[in-house]
Amino acid sequence: MPKIPTLKSREVEHILERAGFVFIRQKGSHRMYIQGMRAVVLPWHTKDLRKGTLSNIIARSGLSVEEFLNLR
């Protein structure tokens, strides 16, 4: 399993959209994306996402780390 890099929210948004997720709504600084029955909440700010947060987003998306990074 490759190491999880540091990514910004905008980069993760791009990856999620390429994976077929659709932006549904935003509440405060969190955006929600949905694909079928899967929902992913993405913190929306300019800083790098923490690795734990990013690994949780990857897990909730149903993609492996390799698949997620290949969509970059």
PDB file of C-alpha atoms in Angstrom:
ATOM      1  CA  MET A   1       0.000   0.000   0.000  1.00  0.00           C
ATOM      2  CA  PRO A   2       1.511   3.354  -1.010  1.00  0.00           C
ATOM      3  CA  LYS A   3       1.974   6.161   1.478  1.00  0.00           C
ATOM      4  CA  ILE A   4      -0.829   8.674   1.660  1.00  0.00           C
ATOM      5  CA  PRO A   5       0.451  12.055   0.441  1.00  0.00           C
ATOM      6  CA  THR A   6      -0.663  15.413   1.778  1.00  0.00           C
ATOM      7  CA  LEU A   7      -3.373  16.897  -0.407  1.00  0.00           C
ATOM      8  CA  LYS A   8      -5.470  20.027  -0.310  1.00  0.00           C
ATOM      9  CA  SER A   9      -9.272  19.974  -0.242  1.00  0.00           C
ATOM     10  CA  ARG A  10      -9.510  21.152  -3.848  1.00  0.00           C
ATOM     11  CA  GLU A  11      -7.320  18.247  -5.041  1.00  0.00           C
ATOM     12  CA  VAL A  12      -9.440  15.730  -3.127  1.00  0.00           C
ATOM     13  CA  GLU A  13     -12.596  17.305  -4.572  1.00  0.00           C
ATOM     14  CA  HIS A  14     -11.208  16.792  -8.081  1.00  0.00           C
ATOM     15  CA  ILE A  15     -10.426  13.126  -7.328  1.00  0.00           C
ATOM     16  CA  LEU A  16     -13.886  12.493  -5.861  1.00  0.00           C
ATOM     17  CA  GLU A  17     -15.580  14.048  -8.894  1.00  0.00           C
ATOM     18  CA  ARG A  18     -13.486  11.886 -11.234  1.00  0.00           C
ATOM     19  CA  ALA A  19     -14.604   8.856  -9.187  1.00  0.00           C
ATOM     20  CA  GLY A  20     -18.244   9.772  -9.846  1.00  0.00           C
ATOM     21  CA  PHE A  21     -19.121  11.610  -6.639  1.00  0.00           C
ATOM     22  CA  VAL A  22     -21.467  14.586  -6.898  1.00  0.00           C
ATOM     23  CA  PHE A  23     -21.450  17.684  -4.687  1.00  0.00           C
ATOM     24  CA  ILE A  24     -24.698  17.803  -2.707  1.00  0.00           C
ATOM     25  CA  ARG A  25     -24.414  20.561  -0.124  1.00  0.00           C
ATOM     26  CA  GLN A  26     -22.146  22.603   2.088  1.00  0.00           C
ATOM     27  CA  LYS A  27     -22.664  23.425   5.746  1.00  0.00           C
ATOM     28  CA  GLY A  28     -20.055  25.717   7.236  1.00  0.00           C
ATOM     29  CA  SER A  29     -16.622  24.505   6.186  1.00  0.00           C
ATOM     30  CA  HIS A  30     -17.677  20.958   5.221  1.00  0.00           C
ATOM     31  CA  ARG A  31     -18.869  19.791   1.814  1.00  0.00           C
ATOM     32  CA  MET A  32     -20.825  16.599   1.226  1.00  0.00           C
ATOM     33  CA  TYR A  33     -20.383  14.420  -1.852  1.00  0.00           C
ATOM     34  CA  ILE A  34     -22.489  11.400  -2.704  1.00  0.00           C
ATOM     35  CA  GLN A  35     -22.278   8.450  -5.094  1.00  0.00           C
ATOM     36  CA  GLY A  36     -25.106   5.934  -4.866  1.00  0.00           C
ATOM     37  CA  MET A  37     -25.312   4.981  -1.187  1.00  0.00           C
ATOM     38  CA  ARG A  38     -21.831   6.294  -0.306  1.00  0.00           C
ATOM     39  CA  ALA A  39     -21.443   9.722   1.262  1.00  0.00           C
ATOM     40  CA  VAL A  40     -18.157  11.526   1.868  1.00  0.00           C
ATOM     41  CA  VAL A  41     -17.755  14.679   3.945  1.00  0.00           C
ATOM     42  CA  LEU A  42     -14.831  16.848   2.871  1.00  0.00           C
ATOM     43  CA  PRO A  43     -13.458  19.627   5.114  1.00  0.00           C
ATOM     44  CA  TRP A  44     -13.184  22.721   2.926  1.00  0.00           C
ATOM     45  CA  HIS A  45     -10.218  24.967   3.716  1.00  0.00           C
ATOM     46  CA  THR A  46      -6.899  25.985   2.189  1.00  0.00           C
ATOM     47  CA  LYS A  47      -4.603  23.956   4.454  1.00  0.00           C
ATOM     48  CA  ASP A  48      -3.369  20.448   3.722  1.00  0.00           C
ATOM     49  CA  LEU A  49      -5.686  17.709   4.955  1.00  0.00           C
ATOM     50  CA  ARG A  50      -4.271  15.591   7.750  1.00  0.00           C
ATOM     51  CA  LYS A  51      -3.330  12.051   6.815  1.00  0.00           C
ATOM     52  CA  GLY A  52      -5.906  10.538   9.191  1.00  0.00           C
ATOM     53  CA  THR A  53      -8.657  12.676   7.683  1.00  0.00           C
ATOM     54  CA  LEU A  54      -7.563  11.782   4.166  1.00  0.00           C
ATOM     55  CA  SER A  55      -7.412   8.053   4.936  1.00  0.00           C
ATOM     56  CA  ASN A  56     -10.952   8.276   6.345  1.00  0.00           C
ATOM     57  CA  ILE A  57     -12.156  10.010   3.157  1.00  0.00           C
ATOM     58  CA  ILE A  58     -10.511   7.302   1.036  1.00  0.00           C
ATOM     59  CA  ALA A  59     -12.115   4.548   3.132  1.00  0.00           C
ATOM     60  CA  ARG A  60     -15.571   6.148   2.925  1.00  0.00           C
ATOM     61  CA  SER A  61     -15.233   6.524  -0.844  1.00  0.00           C
ATOM     62  CA  GLY A  62     -14.878   2.756  -1.216  1.00  0.00           C
ATOM     63  CA  LEU A  63     -11.670   3.103  -3.222  1.00  0.00           C
ATOM     64  CA  SER A  64      -8.288   1.652  -2.413  1.00  0.00           C
ATOM     65  CA  VAL A  65      -5.409   4.060  -1.844  1.00  0.00           C
ATOM     66  CA  GLU A  66      -3.943   3.080  -5.231  1.00  0.00           C
ATOM     67  CA  GLU A  67      -7.245   3.686  -7.057  1.00  0.00           C
ATOM     68  CA  PHE A  68      -7.712   7.011  -5.282  1.00  0.00           C
ATOM     69  CA  LEU A  69      -4.216   8.235  -6.149  1.00  0.00           C
ATOM     70  CA  ASN A  70      -4.495   7.054  -9.774  1.00  0.00           C
ATOM     71  CA  LEU A  71      -7.449   9.426 -10.244  1.00  0.00           C
ATOM     72  CA  ARG A  72      -5.222  12.364  -9.321  1.00  0.00           C
TER      73      ARG A  72
END
